[in-house]
Amino acid sequence: MTYVGHPASASSQAEHPGRATVKDVVAAYVGLTKPRVIELLLLTTVPVMFFAARGVPELWLVVATVVGGTLSSGSASALNCVYDRDIDEQMRRTRRRALPRHIVSPVSATVFGVVLGVLATVVLWAFVNPLSAMLALAAEAFYLVVYTVLLKRRTTQNIVWGGLAGCFPALIGWTAVTNELAWPPVVLFLVVFFWTPPHTWALALRYREDYANVDVPMLPVVARAENVGRQIVLYSWAMVATSLVLWPVAGTGLVYPVVAAVLGAAFLLEAHRMWRRTRGTEDLAKIQPMRLFHSSNLYLSLLFVAVALDPLLTR
C-alpha cells in the first residue's frame, strides 16, 4: 500500500547554488562521509575494545582503529551518496547533500570514496591487524553491493539484511585487540542487527512519503503503521533478549546485565507505546515515531557504554 503519489521531477527539487566557497566544498566533502553514521559506528567499536581488553586498551591501538574505522565508514557513505544521488535529489531529508546541490561532482565523490577506502584498509592492515582490515572491507562491500545496489530499492527487507553492514564494528573492535573472533562480539553483532530495524523503521515512518516518492519500498511505505509497530516490537524483544545473553556468554560482572535490563525494559515500554499509538491511525502527529528513533539512539549508546565500563568496574 502506498500512501503518496508520483515523484516530483528531480530538477524541480534539486538546488543549484552559485559558485561554492572553499568552506562550502570542504563541508560538502565532510558531509559525504555522513559524520553521524561514523559516530554511531565508532560507538559500537571503541567500547568493545575496552571489553576485549578487560580494561583500558593501548591508546595507539584505539587511535589507529578509530582512524581506520572512520575512513572506512566515510568511504562507504560517500560511494553510497554517489549511487543514490538520483533519489537523494527528491527526498526532503537528503536533498541538501553535496551531490544533489551540485557542489561535488559524481566523479570527484567517487574518487574521494575510493581513496578513503584504500586508506582505511592500509591503516587497519598496517597499524591494527589484517583481520580487522578485512572485516572493515567486507562491511563496506556488503553495504555498497548488498544493501545499496541489491536490496534498498527492491525489498521491504532491505534494512533487515542490509543492516548487517552496520554490525561489523563490534567484530572489528574485538579483533583489533585480540586478533581473533569469539562469541562475545558475535552476541553484540546480533544486538545491533536486531536494533537496526526498529531504529530505521521509526525514521522511515516519519519520512515514508519521501521513500514512497522515490519508490524505495521501506516497510512503512508498503505496510500500515500498525503492522510496522508490531514488527518493531518483535525486533525490540529479540534485541533485548540478545543483549542479556552477553552476561553468561562473556562472563560479565553485574554492571552490564543490570544496565542492559533497565535499558531494555525502558525501550520495550516505548516500543509498545508507539505500537499502541498506531492502532487505527496513520497520523504521524499521533504516532510520534521520532520518539522511538531518539530512544533507540540513547539505548544503544548507553548499552555500549555499559559494555566498556563493566570490566573497569568489576575488576
PDB file of C-alpha atoms in Angstrom:
ATOM      1  CA  MET A   1       0.000   0.000   0.000  1.00  0.00           C
ATOM      2  CA  THR A   2       1.498   3.350  -0.999  1.00  0.00           C
ATOM      3  CA  TYR A   3       0.427   6.488   0.793  1.00  0.00           C
ATOM      4  CA  VAL A   4       1.625   9.151  -1.616  1.00  0.00           C
ATOM      5  CA  GLY A   5       1.666   9.822  -5.313  1.00  0.00           C
ATOM      6  CA  HIS A   6       4.277  10.013  -8.015  1.00  0.00           C
ATOM      7  CA  PRO A   7       7.676  11.638  -7.539  1.00  0.00           C
ATOM      8  CA  ALA A   8       8.250  15.208  -8.480  1.00  0.00           C
ATOM      9  CA  SER A   9      10.945  15.798 -11.029  1.00  0.00           C
ATOM     10  CA  ALA A  10      14.455  15.907  -9.672  1.00  0.00           C
ATOM     11  CA  SER A  11      15.131  19.183 -11.420  1.00  0.00           C
ATOM     12  CA  SER A  12      12.311  20.906  -9.595  1.00  0.00           C
ATOM     13  CA  GLN A  13      13.691  19.939  -6.201  1.00  0.00           C
ATOM     14  CA  ALA A  14      17.440  19.995  -6.649  1.00  0.00           C
ATOM     15  CA  GLU A  15      19.214  23.118  -5.546  1.00  0.00           C
ATOM     16  CA  HIS A  16      21.558  24.876  -7.917  1.00  0.00           C
ATOM     17  CA  PRO A  17      23.565  27.370  -5.879  1.00  0.00           C
ATOM     18  CA  GLY A  18      26.040  29.816  -7.315  1.00  0.00           C
ATOM     19  CA  ARG A  19      29.773  29.487  -7.050  1.00  0.00           C
ATOM     20  CA  ALA A  20      30.648  27.482  -3.933  1.00  0.00           C
ATOM     21  CA  THR A  21      33.222  28.803  -1.479  1.00  0.00           C
ATOM     22  CA  VAL A  22      36.126  26.727  -0.187  1.00  0.00           C
ATOM     23  CA  LYS A  23      34.237  26.366   3.079  1.00  0.00           C
ATOM     24  CA  ASP A  24      31.200  25.038   1.185  1.00  0.00           C
ATOM     25  CA  VAL A  25      33.302  22.467  -0.669  1.00  0.00           C
ATOM     26  CA  VAL A  26      35.079  21.260   2.481  1.00  0.00           C
ATOM     27  CA  ALA A  27      31.752  20.978   4.292  1.00  0.00           C
ATOM     28  CA  ALA A  28      30.331  19.088   1.301  1.00  0.00           C
ATOM     29  CA  TYR A  29      33.110  16.507   1.343  1.00  0.00           C
ATOM     30  CA  VAL A  30      32.743  16.077   5.095  1.00  0.00           C
ATOM     31  CA  GLY A  31      29.002  15.672   4.594  1.00  0.00           C
ATOM     32  CA  LEU A  32      29.593  12.893   2.073  1.00  0.00           C
ATOM     33  CA  THR A  33      31.105  10.805   4.882  1.00  0.00           C
ATOM     34  CA  LYS A  34      27.884  11.094   6.970  1.00  0.00           C
ATOM     35  CA  PRO A  35      29.558  12.042  10.285  1.00  0.00           C
ATOM     36  CA  ARG A  36      26.566  10.984  12.375  1.00  0.00           C
ATOM     37  CA  VAL A  37      26.797   7.470  10.969  1.00  0.00           C
ATOM     38  CA  ILE A  38      30.504   7.443  11.782  1.00  0.00           C
ATOM     39  CA  GLU A  39      29.767   8.461  15.371  1.00  0.00           C
ATOM     40  CA  LEU A  40      27.315   5.597  15.725  1.00  0.00           C
ATOM     41  CA  LEU A  41      29.734   3.049  14.253  1.00  0.00           C
ATOM     42  CA  LEU A  42      32.587   4.184  16.494  1.00  0.00           C
ATOM     43  CA  LEU A  43      30.234   3.953  19.449  1.00  0.00           C
ATOM     44  CA  THR A  44      29.963   0.221  18.808  1.00  0.00           C
ATOM     45  CA  THR A  45      33.693  -0.179  18.152  1.00  0.00           C
ATOM     46  CA  VAL A  46      35.612   1.534  20.966  1.00  0.00           C
ATOM     47  CA  PRO A  47      33.593   0.153  23.916  1.00  0.00           C
ATOM     48  CA  VAL A  48      34.099  -3.369  22.583  1.00  0.00           C
ATOM     49  CA  MET A  49      37.848  -2.713  22.587  1.00  0.00           C
ATOM     50  CA  PHE A  50      37.654  -1.965  26.323  1.00  0.00           C
ATOM     51  CA  PHE A  51      35.572  -5.093  26.804  1.00  0.00           C
ATOM     52  CA  ALA A  52      38.007  -7.265  24.842  1.00  0.00           C
ATOM     53  CA  ALA A  53      40.981  -5.838  26.741  1.00  0.00           C
ATOM     54  CA  ARG A  54      39.204  -6.314  30.089  1.00  0.00           C
ATOM     55  CA  GLY A  55      40.342  -2.807  30.868  1.00  0.00           C
ATOM     56  CA  VAL A  56      41.865   0.101  29.001  1.00  0.00           C
ATOM     57  CA  PRO A  57      43.332  -0.856  25.600  1.00  0.00           C
ATOM     58  CA  GLU A  58      46.528   0.729  24.374  1.00  0.00           C
ATOM     59  CA  LEU A  59      45.909   4.294  23.231  1.00  0.00           C
ATOM     60  CA  TRP A  60      47.755   3.931  19.926  1.00  0.00           C
ATOM     61  CA  LEU A  61      45.615   0.913  19.054  1.00  0.00           C
ATOM     62  CA  VAL A  62      42.405   2.799  19.808  1.00  0.00           C
ATOM     63  CA  VAL A  63      43.564   5.743  17.688  1.00  0.00           C
ATOM     64  CA  ALA A  64      44.533   3.508  14.752  1.00  0.00           C
ATOM     65  CA  THR A  65      41.224   1.624  14.928  1.00  0.00           C
ATOM     66  CA  VAL A  66      39.217   4.849  15.153  1.00  0.00           C
ATOM     67  CA  VAL A  67      41.075   6.407  12.215  1.00  0.00           C
ATOM     68  CA  GLY A  68      40.729   3.277  10.101  1.00  0.00           C
ATOM     69  CA  GLY A  69      37.083   2.832  11.021  1.00  0.00           C
ATOM     70  CA  THR A  70      36.302   6.475  10.300  1.00  0.00           C
ATOM     71  CA  LEU A  71      37.926   6.259   6.866  1.00  0.00           C
ATOM     72  CA  SER A  72      36.116   3.006   6.061  1.00  0.00           C
ATOM     73  CA  SER A  73      32.712   4.311   7.114  1.00  0.00           C
ATOM     74  CA  GLY A  74      33.298   7.579   5.291  1.00  0.00           C
ATOM     75  CA  SER A  75      34.241   5.702   2.138  1.00  0.00           C
ATOM     76  CA  ALA A  76      31.094   3.576   2.185  1.00  0.00           C
ATOM     77  CA  SER A  77      28.900   6.620   2.839  1.00  0.00           C
ATOM     78  CA  ALA A  78      30.483   8.679   0.052  1.00  0.00           C
ATOM     79  CA  LEU A  79      30.063   5.898  -2.511  1.00  0.00           C
ATOM     80  CA  ASN A  80      26.508   5.319  -1.298  1.00  0.00           C
ATOM     81  CA  CYS A  81      25.799   9.015  -1.930  1.00  0.00           C
ATOM     82  CA  VAL A  82      27.097   8.646  -5.475  1.00  0.00           C
ATOM     83  CA  TYR A  83      24.840   5.679  -6.239  1.00  0.00           C
ATOM     84  CA  ASP A  84      21.770   7.192  -4.546  1.00  0.00           C
ATOM     85  CA  ARG A  85      22.165  10.731  -5.870  1.00  0.00           C
ATOM     86  CA  ASP A  86      19.085  10.362  -8.083  1.00  0.00           C
ATOM     87  CA  ILE A  87      16.755   9.642  -5.196  1.00  0.00           C
ATOM     88  CA  ASP A  88      18.554  11.982  -2.791  1.00  0.00           C
ATOM     89  CA  GLU A  89      17.547  14.902  -5.035  1.00  0.00           C
ATOM     90  CA  GLN A  90      13.876  14.092  -4.472  1.00  0.00           C
ATOM     91  CA  MET A  91      13.848  13.401  -0.732  1.00  0.00           C
ATOM     92  CA  ARG A  92      13.390  16.241   1.744  1.00  0.00           C
ATOM     93  CA  ARG A  93      15.713  14.553   4.223  1.00  0.00           C
ATOM     94  CA  THR A  94      18.585  14.222   1.755  1.00  0.00           C
ATOM     95  CA  ARG A  95      18.244  16.840  -0.973  1.00  0.00           C
ATOM     96  CA  ARG A  96      20.679  19.228   0.737  1.00  0.00           C
ATOM     97  CA  ARG A  97      23.523  16.730   0.456  1.00  0.00           C
ATOM     98  CA  ALA A  98      26.554  17.646  -1.654  1.00  0.00           C
ATOM     99  CA  LEU A  99      25.633  15.793  -4.840  1.00  0.00           C
ATOM    100  CA  PRO A 100      22.010  16.963  -5.111  1.00  0.00           C
ATOM    101  CA  ARG A 101      23.260  20.534  -4.588  1.00  0.00           C
ATOM    102  CA  HIS A 102      25.951  20.002  -7.257  1.00  0.00           C
ATOM    103  CA  ILE A 103      28.756  21.225  -5.035  1.00  0.00           C
ATOM    104  CA  VAL A 104      30.699  17.995  -5.662  1.00  0.00           C
ATOM    105  CA  SER A 105      30.590  16.074  -8.935  1.00  0.00           C
ATOM    106  CA  PRO A 106      29.831  12.326  -9.019  1.00  0.00           C
ATOM    107  CA  VAL A 107      33.333  11.625 -10.373  1.00  0.00           C
ATOM    108  CA  SER A 108      35.013  13.621  -7.612  1.00  0.00           C
ATOM    109  CA  ALA A 109      32.849  11.954  -4.947  1.00  0.00           C
ATOM    110  CA  THR A 110      33.689   8.521  -6.359  1.00  0.00           C
ATOM    111  CA  VAL A 111      37.422   9.229  -6.306  1.00  0.00           C
ATOM    112  CA  PHE A 112      37.077  10.597  -2.775  1.00  0.00           C
ATOM    113  CA  GLY A 113      35.239   7.472  -1.615  1.00  0.00           C
ATOM    114  CA  VAL A 114      37.700   5.072  -3.218  1.00  0.00           C
ATOM    115  CA  VAL A 115      40.698   6.919  -1.752  1.00  0.00           C
ATOM    116  CA  LEU A 116      39.156   6.803   1.720  1.00  0.00           C
ATOM    117  CA  GLY A 117      38.534   3.072   1.334  1.00  0.00           C
ATOM    118  CA  VAL A 118      42.113   2.384   0.296  1.00  0.00           C
ATOM    119  CA  LEU A 119      43.489   4.482   3.157  1.00  0.00           C
ATOM    120  CA  ALA A 120      41.201   2.686   5.615  1.00  0.00           C
ATOM    121  CA  THR A 121      42.459  -0.720   4.516  1.00  0.00           C
ATOM    122  CA  VAL A 122      46.105   0.406   4.675  1.00  0.00           C
ATOM    123  CA  VAL A 123      45.735   1.945   8.141  1.00  0.00           C
ATOM    124  CA  LEU A 124      43.920  -1.035   9.630  1.00  0.00           C
ATOM    125  CA  TRP A 125      46.198  -3.593   7.977  1.00  0.00           C
ATOM    126  CA  ALA A 126      49.437  -1.839   8.943  1.00  0.00           C
ATOM    127  CA  PHE A 127      48.611  -0.484  12.395  1.00  0.00           C
ATOM    128  CA  VAL A 128      45.890  -2.823  13.714  1.00  0.00           C
ATOM    129  CA  ASN A 129      45.862  -6.249  12.027  1.00  0.00           C
ATOM    130  CA  PRO A 130      44.847  -7.854   8.713  1.00  0.00           C
ATOM    131  CA  LEU A 131      41.748  -9.499  10.219  1.00  0.00           C
ATOM    132  CA  SER A 132      40.282  -6.161  11.298  1.00  0.00           C
ATOM    133  CA  ALA A 133      41.162  -4.660   7.918  1.00  0.00           C
ATOM    134  CA  MET A 134      39.388  -7.463   6.046  1.00  0.00           C
ATOM    135  CA  LEU A 135      36.309  -7.191   8.274  1.00  0.00           C
ATOM    136  CA  ALA A 136      36.110  -3.455   7.590  1.00  0.00           C
ATOM    137  CA  LEU A 137      36.485  -4.073   3.865  1.00  0.00           C
ATOM    138  CA  ALA A 138      33.790  -6.763   3.987  1.00  0.00           C
ATOM    139  CA  ALA A 139      31.424  -4.398   5.824  1.00  0.00           C
ATOM    140  CA  GLU A 140      31.965  -1.695   3.225  1.00  0.00           C
ATOM    141  CA  ALA A 141      31.433  -4.091   0.321  1.00  0.00           C
ATOM    142  CA  PHE A 142      28.306  -5.522   1.944  1.00  0.00           C
ATOM    143  CA  TYR A 143      26.850  -2.048   2.487  1.00  0.00           C
ATOM    144  CA  LEU A 144      27.521  -0.914  -1.041  1.00  0.00           C
ATOM    145  CA  VAL A 145      26.740  -4.055  -3.024  1.00  0.00           C
ATOM    146  CA  VAL A 146      24.189  -5.972  -0.962  1.00  0.00           C
ATOM    147  CA  TYR A 147      22.290  -3.110   0.652  1.00  0.00           C
ATOM    148  CA  THR A 148      22.677  -0.102  -1.657  1.00  0.00           C
ATOM    149  CA  VAL A 149      22.619  -1.865  -5.039  1.00  0.00           C
ATOM    150  CA  LEU A 150      20.717  -5.125  -4.495  1.00  0.00           C
ATOM    151  CA  LEU A 151      18.263  -4.627  -1.640  1.00  0.00           C
ATOM    152  CA  LYS A 152      17.410  -0.997  -0.949  1.00  0.00           C
ATOM    153  CA  ARG A 153      15.195  -0.411  -3.986  1.00  0.00           C
ATOM    154  CA  ARG A 154      13.822  -3.948  -4.289  1.00  0.00           C
ATOM    155  CA  THR A 155      12.505  -5.314  -0.987  1.00  0.00           C
ATOM    156  CA  THR A 156      10.916  -4.322   2.291  1.00  0.00           C
ATOM    157  CA  GLN A 157      13.589  -6.443   3.965  1.00  0.00           C
ATOM    158  CA  ASN A 158      16.266  -4.048   2.700  1.00  0.00           C
ATOM    159  CA  ILE A 159      17.284  -2.684   6.067  1.00  0.00           C
ATOM    160  CA  VAL A 160      16.947  -6.021   7.866  1.00  0.00           C
ATOM    161  CA  TRP A 161      19.657  -7.765   5.865  1.00  0.00           C
ATOM    162  CA  GLY A 162      21.412  -4.696   4.541  1.00  0.00           C
ATOM    163  CA  GLY A 163      21.783  -3.537   8.116  1.00  0.00           C
ATOM    164  CA  LEU A 164      24.267  -6.341   8.719  1.00  0.00           C
ATOM    165  CA  ALA A 165      26.977  -3.982   7.470  1.00  0.00           C
ATOM    166  CA  GLY A 166      26.439  -1.773  10.498  1.00  0.00           C
ATOM    167  CA  CYS A 167      27.005  -4.713  12.838  1.00  0.00           C
ATOM    168  CA  PHE A 168      30.619  -5.277  11.831  1.00  0.00           C
ATOM    169  CA  PRO A 169      32.165  -2.600  14.112  1.00  0.00           C
ATOM    170  CA  ALA A 170      31.529  -4.842  17.124  1.00  0.00           C
ATOM    171  CA  LEU A 171      33.621  -7.538  15.468  1.00  0.00           C
ATOM    172  CA  ILE A 172      36.288  -5.053  14.393  1.00  0.00           C
ATOM    173  CA  GLY A 173      36.646  -3.616  17.898  1.00  0.00           C
ATOM    174  CA  TRP A 174      37.126  -7.099  19.339  1.00  0.00           C
ATOM    175  CA  THR A 175      39.572  -8.325  16.708  1.00  0.00           C
ATOM    176  CA  ALA A 176      41.582  -5.105  16.938  1.00  0.00           C
ATOM    177  CA  VAL A 177      42.517  -6.121  20.496  1.00  0.00           C
ATOM    178  CA  THR A 178      42.534  -9.932  20.296  1.00  0.00           C
ATOM    179  CA  ASN A 179      43.251 -10.607  16.590  1.00  0.00           C
ATOM    180  CA  GLU A 180      40.623 -13.354  16.671  1.00  0.00           C
ATOM    181  CA  LEU A 181      36.856 -13.780  16.660  1.00  0.00           C
ATOM    182  CA  ALA A 182      34.868 -15.119  19.621  1.00  0.00           C
ATOM    183  CA  TRP A 183      31.280 -15.449  20.814  1.00  0.00           C
ATOM    184  CA  PRO A 184      31.001 -12.187  22.845  1.00  0.00           C
ATOM    185  CA  PRO A 185      31.416  -9.891  19.817  1.00  0.00           C
ATOM    186  CA  VAL A 186      29.052 -12.121  17.841  1.00  0.00           C
ATOM    187  CA  VAL A 187      26.393 -11.516  20.510  1.00  0.00           C
ATOM    188  CA  LEU A 188      26.970  -7.758  20.262  1.00  0.00           C
ATOM    189  CA  PHE A 189      26.861  -8.073  16.463  1.00  0.00           C
ATOM    190  CA  LEU A 190      23.384  -9.609  16.831  1.00  0.00           C
ATOM    191  CA  VAL A 191      22.270  -6.902  19.254  1.00  0.00           C
ATOM    192  CA  VAL A 192      22.991  -4.276  16.594  1.00  0.00           C
ATOM    193  CA  PHE A 193      21.340  -6.497  13.967  1.00  0.00           C
ATOM    194  CA  PHE A 194      18.055  -6.615  15.909  1.00  0.00           C
ATOM    195  CA  TRP A 195      18.356  -2.934  16.886  1.00  0.00           C
ATOM    196  CA  THR A 196      18.628  -1.707  13.285  1.00  0.00           C
ATOM    197  CA  PRO A 197      15.045  -2.377  12.056  1.00  0.00           C
ATOM    198  CA  PRO A 198      13.256  -0.573  14.941  1.00  0.00           C
ATOM    199  CA  HIS A 199      15.703   2.319  14.663  1.00  0.00           C
ATOM    200  CA  THR A 200      15.408   2.640  10.884  1.00  0.00           C
ATOM    201  CA  TRP A 201      11.696   1.904  10.556  1.00  0.00           C
ATOM    202  CA  ALA A 202      10.866   4.608  13.090  1.00  0.00           C
ATOM    203  CA  LEU A 203      12.767   7.110  10.948  1.00  0.00           C
ATOM    204  CA  ALA A 204      11.297   5.707   7.741  1.00  0.00           C
ATOM    205  CA  LEU A 205       7.803   6.032   9.209  1.00  0.00           C
ATOM    206  CA  ARG A 206       8.471   9.726   9.769  1.00  0.00           C
ATOM    207  CA  TYR A 207       9.740  10.133   6.177  1.00  0.00           C
ATOM    208  CA  ARG A 208       7.651   7.489   4.439  1.00  0.00           C
ATOM    209  CA  GLU A 209       6.332   9.957   1.859  1.00  0.00           C
ATOM    210  CA  ASP A 210       9.917  10.645   0.831  1.00  0.00           C
ATOM    211  CA  TYR A 211      10.651   6.956   0.381  1.00  0.00           C
ATOM    212  CA  ALA A 212       7.376   6.388  -1.459  1.00  0.00           C
ATOM    213  CA  ASN A 213       8.106   9.277  -3.831  1.00  0.00           C
ATOM    214  CA  VAL A 214      11.317   7.588  -4.968  1.00  0.00           C
ATOM    215  CA  ASP A 215       9.912   4.037  -4.994  1.00  0.00           C
ATOM    216  CA  VAL A 216      12.091   2.734  -2.165  1.00  0.00           C
ATOM    217  CA  PRO A 217       9.932   0.014  -0.539  1.00  0.00           C
ATOM    218  CA  MET A 218      10.769   0.608   3.097  1.00  0.00           C
ATOM    219  CA  LEU A 219       8.338  -1.304   5.296  1.00  0.00           C
ATOM    220  CA  PRO A 220       6.447   1.843   6.426  1.00  0.00           C
ATOM    221  CA  VAL A 221       5.778   2.668   2.760  1.00  0.00           C
ATOM    222  CA  VAL A 222       4.096  -0.634   1.902  1.00  0.00           C
ATOM    223  CA  ALA A 223       2.537  -1.566   5.256  1.00  0.00           C
ATOM    224  CA  ARG A 224       0.155   0.136   7.640  1.00  0.00           C
ATOM    225  CA  ALA A 225       1.649   1.878  10.639  1.00  0.00           C
ATOM    226  CA  GLU A 226       0.125  -0.699  12.989  1.00  0.00           C
ATOM    227  CA  ASN A 227       1.920  -3.517  11.173  1.00  0.00           C
ATOM    228  CA  VAL A 228       5.168  -1.559  11.335  1.00  0.00           C
ATOM    229  CA  GLY A 229       4.651  -1.048  15.052  1.00  0.00           C
ATOM    230  CA  ARG A 230       4.139  -4.777  15.544  1.00  0.00           C
ATOM    231  CA  GLN A 231       7.358  -5.591  13.706  1.00  0.00           C
ATOM    232  CA  ILE A 232       9.221  -3.001  15.753  1.00  0.00           C
ATOM    233  CA  VAL A 233       8.008  -4.614  18.962  1.00  0.00           C
ATOM    234  CA  LEU A 234       9.070  -8.091  17.815  1.00  0.00           C
ATOM    235  CA  TYR A 235      12.566  -6.956  16.852  1.00  0.00           C
ATOM    236  CA  SER A 236      12.842  -4.970  20.077  1.00  0.00           C
ATOM    237  CA  TRP A 237      12.120  -8.066  22.175  1.00  0.00           C
ATOM    238  CA  ALA A 238      14.726 -10.015  20.195  1.00  0.00           C
ATOM    239  CA  MET A 239      17.238  -7.195  20.715  1.00  0.00           C
ATOM    240  CA  VAL A 240      16.751  -7.026  24.467  1.00  0.00           C
ATOM    241  CA  ALA A 241      16.850 -10.806  24.887  1.00  0.00           C
ATOM    242  CA  THR A 242      20.062 -10.994  22.862  1.00  0.00           C
ATOM    243  CA  SER A 243      21.656  -8.193  24.877  1.00  0.00           C
ATOM    244  CA  LEU A 244      21.141 -10.216  28.080  1.00  0.00           C
ATOM    245  CA  VAL A 245      22.804 -13.279  26.534  1.00  0.00           C
ATOM    246  CA  LEU A 246      26.140 -11.453  26.717  1.00  0.00           C
ATOM    247  CA  TRP A 247      26.134 -11.876  30.517  1.00  0.00           C
ATOM    248  CA  PRO A 248      26.539 -15.681  30.565  1.00  0.00           C
ATOM    249  CA  VAL A 249      28.428 -15.902  27.265  1.00  0.00           C
ATOM    250  CA  ALA A 250      31.124 -13.383  28.220  1.00  0.00           C
ATOM    251  CA  GLY A 251      31.022 -13.827  31.982  1.00  0.00           C
ATOM    252  CA  THR A 252      30.475 -10.128  32.656  1.00  0.00           C
ATOM    253  CA  GLY A 253      30.124  -8.587  36.072  1.00  0.00           C
ATOM    254  CA  LEU A 254      26.777  -7.334  37.340  1.00  0.00           C
ATOM    255  CA  VAL A 255      27.139  -3.833  35.922  1.00  0.00           C
ATOM    256  CA  TYR A 256      26.367  -4.851  32.364  1.00  0.00           C
ATOM    257  CA  PRO A 257      23.306  -7.101  32.913  1.00  0.00           C
ATOM    258  CA  VAL A 258      21.706  -4.617  35.314  1.00  0.00           C
ATOM    259  CA  VAL A 259      22.135  -1.739  32.870  1.00  0.00           C
ATOM    260  CA  ALA A 260      21.040  -3.915  29.942  1.00  0.00           C
ATOM    261  CA  ALA A 261      17.890  -4.994  31.784  1.00  0.00           C
ATOM    262  CA  VAL A 262      16.920  -1.452  32.774  1.00  0.00           C
ATOM    263  CA  LEU A 263      17.609  -0.019  29.324  1.00  0.00           C
ATOM    264  CA  GLY A 264      15.820  -2.924  27.674  1.00  0.00           C
ATOM    265  CA  ALA A 265      12.718  -2.506  29.829  1.00  0.00           C
ATOM    266  CA  ALA A 266      12.602   1.231  29.053  1.00  0.00           C
ATOM    267  CA  PHE A 267      12.996   0.631  25.321  1.00  0.00           C
ATOM    268  CA  LEU A 268      10.354  -2.091  25.236  1.00  0.00           C
ATOM    269  CA  LEU A 269       7.954   0.219  27.054  1.00  0.00           C
ATOM    270  CA  GLU A 270       8.492   2.915  24.425  1.00  0.00           C
ATOM    271  CA  ALA A 271       8.151   0.401  21.570  1.00  0.00           C
ATOM    272  CA  HIS A 272       4.850  -0.926  22.931  1.00  0.00           C
ATOM    273  CA  ARG A 273       3.582   2.619  23.490  1.00  0.00           C
ATOM    274  CA  MET A 274       4.314   3.534  19.888  1.00  0.00           C
ATOM    275  CA  TRP A 275       2.597   0.370  18.676  1.00  0.00           C
ATOM    276  CA  ARG A 276      -0.496   1.323  20.685  1.00  0.00           C
ATOM    277  CA  ARG A 277      -0.424   4.805  19.164  1.00  0.00           C
ATOM    278  CA  THR A 278      -0.530   3.303  15.651  1.00  0.00           C
ATOM    279  CA  ARG A 279      -3.780   1.434  16.180  1.00  0.00           C
ATOM    280  CA  GLY A 280      -6.487   2.766  13.927  1.00  0.00           C
ATOM    281  CA  THR A 281      -4.487   5.716  12.636  1.00  0.00           C
ATOM    282  CA  GLU A 282      -1.861   6.731  10.092  1.00  0.00           C
ATOM    283  CA  ASP A 283      -1.493  10.208  11.608  1.00  0.00           C
ATOM    284  CA  LEU A 284       2.205  10.728  12.320  1.00  0.00           C
ATOM    285  CA  ALA A 285       1.425  13.518  14.773  1.00  0.00           C
ATOM    286  CA  LYS A 286      -0.334  10.921  16.945  1.00  0.00           C
ATOM    287  CA  ILE A 287       2.130   8.085  16.319  1.00  0.00           C
ATOM    288  CA  GLN A 288       5.240  10.196  17.107  1.00  0.00           C
ATOM    289  CA  PRO A 289       7.754   7.749  15.577  1.00  0.00           C
ATOM    290  CA  MET A 290      10.724  10.034  16.252  1.00  0.00           C
ATOM    291  CA  ARG A 291      10.314   9.402  19.965  1.00  0.00           C
ATOM    292  CA  LEU A 292      11.264   5.794  19.365  1.00  0.00           C
ATOM    293  CA  PHE A 293      14.034   6.806  16.955  1.00  0.00           C
ATOM    294  CA  HIS A 294      15.704   9.027  19.531  1.00  0.00           C
ATOM    295  CA  SER A 295      15.135   6.402  22.229  1.00  0.00           C
ATOM    296  CA  SER A 296      16.912   3.828  20.064  1.00  0.00           C
ATOM    297  CA  ASN A 297      19.979   6.070  19.780  1.00  0.00           C
ATOM    298  CA  LEU A 298      20.058   6.566  23.541  1.00  0.00           C
ATOM    299  CA  TYR A 299      19.554   2.850  24.177  1.00  0.00           C
ATOM    300  CA  LEU A 300      22.457   1.735  22.005  1.00  0.00           C
ATOM    301  CA  SER A 301      24.750   4.479  23.305  1.00  0.00           C
ATOM    302  CA  LEU A 302      24.188   3.623  26.954  1.00  0.00           C
ATOM    303  CA  LEU A 303      24.290  -0.126  26.364  1.00  0.00           C
ATOM    304  CA  PHE A 304      27.735   0.068  24.786  1.00  0.00           C
ATOM    305  CA  VAL A 305      28.927   2.445  27.491  1.00  0.00           C
ATOM    306  CA  ALA A 306      27.966  -0.330  29.912  1.00  0.00           C
ATOM    307  CA  VAL A 307      29.955  -2.769  27.779  1.00  0.00           C
ATOM    308  CA  ALA A 308      33.037  -0.571  28.230  1.00  0.00           C
ATOM    309  CA  LEU A 309      32.505   0.147  31.925  1.00  0.00           C
ATOM    310  CA  ASP A 310      31.728  -3.379  33.064  1.00  0.00           C
ATOM    311  CA  PRO A 311      35.331  -4.684  33.029  1.00  0.00           C
ATOM    312  CA  LEU A 312      36.557  -1.425  34.592  1.00  0.00           C
ATOM    313  CA  LEU A 313      34.089  -1.567  37.483  1.00  0.00           C
ATOM    314  CA  THR A 314      34.165  -5.302  38.212  1.00  0.00           C
ATOM    315  CA  ARG A 315      37.868  -5.996  38.491  1.00  0.00           C
TER     316      ARG A 315
END
